[in-house]
mmCIF file of C-alpha atoms in Angstrom:
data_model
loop_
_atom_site.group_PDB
_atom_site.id
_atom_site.type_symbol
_atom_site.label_atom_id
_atom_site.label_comp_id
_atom_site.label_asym_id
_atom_site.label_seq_id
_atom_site.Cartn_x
_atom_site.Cartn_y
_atom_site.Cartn_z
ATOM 1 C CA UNK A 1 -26.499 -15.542 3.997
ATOM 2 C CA UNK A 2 -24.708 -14.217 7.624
ATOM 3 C CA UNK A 3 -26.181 -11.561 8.292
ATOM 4 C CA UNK A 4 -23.825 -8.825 9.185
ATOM 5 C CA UNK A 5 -24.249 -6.706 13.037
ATOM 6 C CA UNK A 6 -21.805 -4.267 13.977
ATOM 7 C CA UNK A 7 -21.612 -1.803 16.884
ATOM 8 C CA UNK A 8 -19.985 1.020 18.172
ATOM 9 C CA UNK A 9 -20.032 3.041 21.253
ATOM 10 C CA UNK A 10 -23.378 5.252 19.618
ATOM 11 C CA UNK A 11 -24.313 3.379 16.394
ATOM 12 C CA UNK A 12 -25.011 0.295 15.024
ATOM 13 C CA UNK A 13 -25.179 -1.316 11.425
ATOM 14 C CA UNK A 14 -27.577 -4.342 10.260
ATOM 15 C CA UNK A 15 -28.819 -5.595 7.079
ATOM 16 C CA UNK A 16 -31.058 -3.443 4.908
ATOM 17 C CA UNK A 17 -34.998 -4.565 5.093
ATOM 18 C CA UNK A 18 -37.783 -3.467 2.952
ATOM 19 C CA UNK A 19 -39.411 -1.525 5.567
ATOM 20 C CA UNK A 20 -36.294 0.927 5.543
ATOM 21 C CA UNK A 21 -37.545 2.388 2.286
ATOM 22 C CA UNK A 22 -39.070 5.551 3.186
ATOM 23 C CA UNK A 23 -36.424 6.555 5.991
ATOM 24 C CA UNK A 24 -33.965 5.797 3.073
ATOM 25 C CA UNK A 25 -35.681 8.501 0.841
ATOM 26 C CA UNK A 26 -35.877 11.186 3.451
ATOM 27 C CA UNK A 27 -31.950 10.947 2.555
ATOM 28 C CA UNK A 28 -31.699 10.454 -0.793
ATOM 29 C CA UNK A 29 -34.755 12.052 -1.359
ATOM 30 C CA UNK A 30 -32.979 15.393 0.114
ATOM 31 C CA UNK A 31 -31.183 17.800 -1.786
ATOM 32 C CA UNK A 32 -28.962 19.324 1.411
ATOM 33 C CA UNK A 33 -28.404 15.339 2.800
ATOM 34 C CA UNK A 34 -27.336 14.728 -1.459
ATOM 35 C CA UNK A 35 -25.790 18.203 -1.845
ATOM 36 C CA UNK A 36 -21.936 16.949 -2.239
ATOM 37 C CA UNK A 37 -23.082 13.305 -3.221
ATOM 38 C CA UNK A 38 -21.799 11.837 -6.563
ATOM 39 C CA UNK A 39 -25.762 11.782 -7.548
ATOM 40 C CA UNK A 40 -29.094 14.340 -7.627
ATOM 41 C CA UNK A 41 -31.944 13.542 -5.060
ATOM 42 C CA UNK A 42 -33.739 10.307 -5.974
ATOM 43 C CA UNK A 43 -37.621 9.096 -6.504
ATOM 44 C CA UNK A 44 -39.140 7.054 -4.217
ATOM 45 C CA UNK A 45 -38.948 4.217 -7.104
ATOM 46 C CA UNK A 46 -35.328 5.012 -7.180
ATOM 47 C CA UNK A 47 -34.739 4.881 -3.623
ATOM 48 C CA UNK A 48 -36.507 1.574 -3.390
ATOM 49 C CA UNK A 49 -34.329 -0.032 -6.241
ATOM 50 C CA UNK A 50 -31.608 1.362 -3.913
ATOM 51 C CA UNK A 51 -33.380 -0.895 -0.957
ATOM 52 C CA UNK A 52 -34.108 -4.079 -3.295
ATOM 53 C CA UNK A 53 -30.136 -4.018 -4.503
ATOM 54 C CA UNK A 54 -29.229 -4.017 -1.022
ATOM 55 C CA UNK A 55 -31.077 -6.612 -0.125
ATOM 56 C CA UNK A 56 -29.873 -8.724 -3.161
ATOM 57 C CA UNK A 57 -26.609 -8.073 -3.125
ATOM 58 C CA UNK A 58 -26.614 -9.332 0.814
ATOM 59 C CA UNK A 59 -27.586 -12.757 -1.078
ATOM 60 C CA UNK A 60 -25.085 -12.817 -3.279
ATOM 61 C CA UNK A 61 -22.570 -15.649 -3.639
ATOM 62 C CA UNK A 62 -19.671 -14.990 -3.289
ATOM 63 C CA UNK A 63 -20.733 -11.481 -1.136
ATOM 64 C CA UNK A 64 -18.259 -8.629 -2.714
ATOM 65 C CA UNK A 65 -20.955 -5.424 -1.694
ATOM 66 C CA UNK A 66 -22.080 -4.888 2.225
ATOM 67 C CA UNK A 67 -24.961 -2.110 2.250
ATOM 68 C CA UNK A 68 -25.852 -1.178 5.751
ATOM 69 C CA UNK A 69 -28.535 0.457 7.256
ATOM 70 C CA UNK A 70 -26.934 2.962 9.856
ATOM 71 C CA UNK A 71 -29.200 3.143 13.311
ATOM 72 C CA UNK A 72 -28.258 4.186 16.519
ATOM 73 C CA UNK A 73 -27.369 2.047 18.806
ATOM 74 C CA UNK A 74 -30.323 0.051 20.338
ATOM 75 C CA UNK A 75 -32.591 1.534 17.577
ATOM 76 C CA UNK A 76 -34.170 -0.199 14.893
ATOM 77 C CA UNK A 77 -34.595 2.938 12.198
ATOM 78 C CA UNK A 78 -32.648 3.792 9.646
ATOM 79 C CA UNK A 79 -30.391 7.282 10.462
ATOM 80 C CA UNK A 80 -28.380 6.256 7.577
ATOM 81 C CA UNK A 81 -26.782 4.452 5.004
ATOM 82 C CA UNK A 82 -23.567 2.634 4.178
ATOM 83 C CA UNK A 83 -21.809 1.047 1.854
ATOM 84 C CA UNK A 84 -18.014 -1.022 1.381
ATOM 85 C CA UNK A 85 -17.688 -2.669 -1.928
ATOM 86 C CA UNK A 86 -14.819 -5.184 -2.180
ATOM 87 C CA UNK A 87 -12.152 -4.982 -5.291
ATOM 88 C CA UNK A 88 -8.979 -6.703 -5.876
ATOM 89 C CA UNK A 89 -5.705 -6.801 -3.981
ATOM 90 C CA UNK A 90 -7.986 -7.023 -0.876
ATOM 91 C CA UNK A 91 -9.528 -3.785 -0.520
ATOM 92 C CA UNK A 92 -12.619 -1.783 -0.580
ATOM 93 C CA UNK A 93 -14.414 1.366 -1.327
ATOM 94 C CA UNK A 94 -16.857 2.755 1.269
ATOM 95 C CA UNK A 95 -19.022 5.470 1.390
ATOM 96 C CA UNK A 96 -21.769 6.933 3.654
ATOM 97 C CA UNK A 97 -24.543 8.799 4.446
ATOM 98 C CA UNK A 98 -26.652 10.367 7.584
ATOM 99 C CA UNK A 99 -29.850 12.248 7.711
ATOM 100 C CA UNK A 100 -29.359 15.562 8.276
ATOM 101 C CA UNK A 101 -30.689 15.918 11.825
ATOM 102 C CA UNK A 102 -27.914 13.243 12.505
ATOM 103 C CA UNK A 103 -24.558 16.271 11.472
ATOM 104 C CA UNK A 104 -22.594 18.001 13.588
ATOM 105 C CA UNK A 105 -22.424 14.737 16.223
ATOM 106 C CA UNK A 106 -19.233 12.854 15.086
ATOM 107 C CA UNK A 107 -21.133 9.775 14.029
ATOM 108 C CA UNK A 108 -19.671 9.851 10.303
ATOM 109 C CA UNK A 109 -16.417 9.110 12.333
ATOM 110 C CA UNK A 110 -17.886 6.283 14.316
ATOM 111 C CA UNK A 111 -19.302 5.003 10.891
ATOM 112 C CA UNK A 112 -15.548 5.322 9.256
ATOM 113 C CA UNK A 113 -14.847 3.163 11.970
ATOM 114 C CA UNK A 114 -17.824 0.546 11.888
ATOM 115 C CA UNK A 115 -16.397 0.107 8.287
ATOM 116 C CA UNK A 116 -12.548 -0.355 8.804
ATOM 117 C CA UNK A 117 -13.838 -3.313 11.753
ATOM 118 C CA UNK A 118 -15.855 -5.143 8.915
ATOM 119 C CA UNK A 119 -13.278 -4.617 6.053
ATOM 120 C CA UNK A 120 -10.146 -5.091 8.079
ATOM 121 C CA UNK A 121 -11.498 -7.427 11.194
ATOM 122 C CA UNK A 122 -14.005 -9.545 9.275
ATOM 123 C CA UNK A 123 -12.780 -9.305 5.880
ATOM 124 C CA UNK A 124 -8.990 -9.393 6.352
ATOM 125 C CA UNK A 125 -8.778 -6.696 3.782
ATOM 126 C CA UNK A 126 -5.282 -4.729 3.369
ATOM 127 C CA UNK A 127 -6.472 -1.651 1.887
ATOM 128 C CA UNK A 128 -9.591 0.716 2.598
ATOM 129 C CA UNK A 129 -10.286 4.019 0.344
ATOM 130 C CA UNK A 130 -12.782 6.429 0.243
ATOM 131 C CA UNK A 131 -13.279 9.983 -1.713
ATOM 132 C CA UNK A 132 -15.126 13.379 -1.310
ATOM 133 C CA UNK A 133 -16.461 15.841 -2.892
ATOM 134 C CA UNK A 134 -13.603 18.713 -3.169
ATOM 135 C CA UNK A 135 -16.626 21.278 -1.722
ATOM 136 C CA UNK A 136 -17.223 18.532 1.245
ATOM 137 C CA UNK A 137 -14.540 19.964 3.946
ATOM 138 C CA UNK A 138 -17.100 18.288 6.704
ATOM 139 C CA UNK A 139 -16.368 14.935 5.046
ATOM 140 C CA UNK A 140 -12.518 15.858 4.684
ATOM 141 C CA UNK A 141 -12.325 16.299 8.748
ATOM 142 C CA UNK A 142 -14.301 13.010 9.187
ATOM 143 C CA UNK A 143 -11.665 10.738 7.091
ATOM 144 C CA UNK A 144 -8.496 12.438 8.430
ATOM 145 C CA UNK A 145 -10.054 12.105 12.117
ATOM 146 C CA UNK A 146 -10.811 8.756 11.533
ATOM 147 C CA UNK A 147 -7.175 8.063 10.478
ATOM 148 C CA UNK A 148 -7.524 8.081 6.896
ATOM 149 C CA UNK A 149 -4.647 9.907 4.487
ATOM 150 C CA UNK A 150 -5.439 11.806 1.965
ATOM 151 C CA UNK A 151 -4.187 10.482 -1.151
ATOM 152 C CA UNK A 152 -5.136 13.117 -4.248
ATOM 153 C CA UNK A 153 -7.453 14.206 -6.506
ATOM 154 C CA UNK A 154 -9.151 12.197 -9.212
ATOM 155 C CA UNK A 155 -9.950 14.605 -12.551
ATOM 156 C CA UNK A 156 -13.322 14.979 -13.682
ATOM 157 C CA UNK A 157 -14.338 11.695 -11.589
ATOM 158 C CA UNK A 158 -18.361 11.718 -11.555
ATOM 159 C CA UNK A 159 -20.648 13.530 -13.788
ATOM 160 C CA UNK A 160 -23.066 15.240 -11.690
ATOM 161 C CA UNK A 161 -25.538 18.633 -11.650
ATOM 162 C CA UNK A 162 -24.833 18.665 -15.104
ATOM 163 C CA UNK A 163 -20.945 19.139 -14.661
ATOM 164 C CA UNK A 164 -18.105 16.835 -14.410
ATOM 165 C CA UNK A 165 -16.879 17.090 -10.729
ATOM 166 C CA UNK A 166 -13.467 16.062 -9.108
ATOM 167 C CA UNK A 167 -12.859 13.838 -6.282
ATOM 168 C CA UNK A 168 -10.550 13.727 -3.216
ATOM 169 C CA UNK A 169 -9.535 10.512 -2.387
ATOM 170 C CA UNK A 170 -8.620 8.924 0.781
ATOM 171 C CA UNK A 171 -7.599 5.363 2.077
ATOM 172 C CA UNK A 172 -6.176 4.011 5.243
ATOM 173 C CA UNK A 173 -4.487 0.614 5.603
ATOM 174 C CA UNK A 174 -5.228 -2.221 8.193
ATOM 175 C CA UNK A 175 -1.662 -1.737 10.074
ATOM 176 C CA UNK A 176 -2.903 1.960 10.349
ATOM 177 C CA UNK A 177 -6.223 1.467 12.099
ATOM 178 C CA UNK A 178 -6.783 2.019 15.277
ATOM 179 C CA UNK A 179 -10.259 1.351 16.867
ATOM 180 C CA UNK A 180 -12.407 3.243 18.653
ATOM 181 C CA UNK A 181 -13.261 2.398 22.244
ATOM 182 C CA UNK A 182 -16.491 0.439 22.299
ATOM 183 C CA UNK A 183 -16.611 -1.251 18.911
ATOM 184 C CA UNK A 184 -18.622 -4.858 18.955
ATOM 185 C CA UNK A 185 -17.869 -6.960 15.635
ATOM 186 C CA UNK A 186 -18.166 -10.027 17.297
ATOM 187 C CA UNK A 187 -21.227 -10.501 15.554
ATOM 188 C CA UNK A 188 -20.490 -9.121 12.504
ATOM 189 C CA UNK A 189 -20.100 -11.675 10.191
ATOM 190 C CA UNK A 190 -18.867 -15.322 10.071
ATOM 191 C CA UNK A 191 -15.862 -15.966 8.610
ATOM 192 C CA UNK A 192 -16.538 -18.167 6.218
ATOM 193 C CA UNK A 193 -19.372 -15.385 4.574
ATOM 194 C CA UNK A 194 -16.267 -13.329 3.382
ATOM 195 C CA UNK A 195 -15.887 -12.768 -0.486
ATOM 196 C CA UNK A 196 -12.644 -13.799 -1.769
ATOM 197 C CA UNK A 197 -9.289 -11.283 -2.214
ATOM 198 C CA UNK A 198 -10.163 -11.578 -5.941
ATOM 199 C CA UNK A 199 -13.738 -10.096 -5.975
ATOM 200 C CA UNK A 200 -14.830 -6.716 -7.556
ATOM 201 C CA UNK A 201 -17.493 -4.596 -7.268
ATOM 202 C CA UNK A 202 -17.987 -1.021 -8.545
ATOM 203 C CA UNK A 203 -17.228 2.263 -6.357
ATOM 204 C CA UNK A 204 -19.535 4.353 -4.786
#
């Protein structure tokens, strides 16, 4: 295993550990932080299954799912918690999410962006995608600011609150990104600890 480090001009991303359990939960765990989330606040058990999977799937060989403990930068705590799962064709689905003191400061965007430099700088991936709840306009202005295109809607995509909901979907490509000032992914991951084109893994 390389562990993965990446940083941005705020925030930085590292490894899930077991001690980020209970800072996990107060997001999870939170029915405003879950609110437009394509699942109902979790258990503690639940939430640690969340943290052991993590931690597994960083073992995995060949690697095709990168769950990240969001902290800010110079800060060991977990303020969040992300995700980019490889599929074929050389692309990825990500998805996010902050603790609720954390909205309102532009760091989803700086995440978005933490993302793109592992999928398209470390991973040489072609194609990133990403998708919202149709209620989420705060997660709409995040993608499009972070250069994301909205793509369309996907019908009756995740069953959730006891009601099939839609999803709005969104992807950028790797000749469309355009860093931020102040990323770091020189540590981010060696080279040879990317999964291959052909690897899958499920959404978010």
């Amino acid at each position: 295993m390389t562990p993965v480090h990446l940083a941005g001009p705020r925030l930085s991303m590292r490894e899930v550990e077991p001690a980020d359990t209970d800072d996990l939960l107060a997001i999870y765990g939170d029915p405003e932080a879950t609110r437009h989330l394509s699942f109902e606040p979790r258990t503690r058990e639940q939430v640690q299954a969340i943290t052991d999977r993590s931690i597994a799937a960083a073992h995995a060989s060949p690697r095709t799912e990168y769950c990240l403990a969001i902290t800010r930068r110079g800060e060991h705590r977990l303020i969040g918690y992300a995700r980019l799962a490889a599929e074929p064709q050389e692309a990825a689905t990500i998805g996010f999410a902050l603790h609720t003191a954390e909205w309102g400061r532009g760091l989803g965007i700086e995440t978005v962006h933490l993302l793109c430099a592992l999928g398209f700088n470390t991973l040489g991936l072609h194609r990133i995608w990403a998708a919202r709840s149709p209620l989420n306009e705060a997660s709409a202005r995040t993608l499009l600011r972070a250069g994301m295109t909205e793509d369309g809607r996907i019908r009756d995509h995740v069953f959730v609150h006891d009601a099939w909901r839609d999803s709005i979907t969104y992807s950028i490509l790797e000749h469309e990104w355009t860093p931020i000032d102040g990323l770091d992914t020189t540590s981010a991951l060696d080279r040879s600890g990317a999964p291959p084109g052909g690897g899958s893994a499920s959404g978010r």
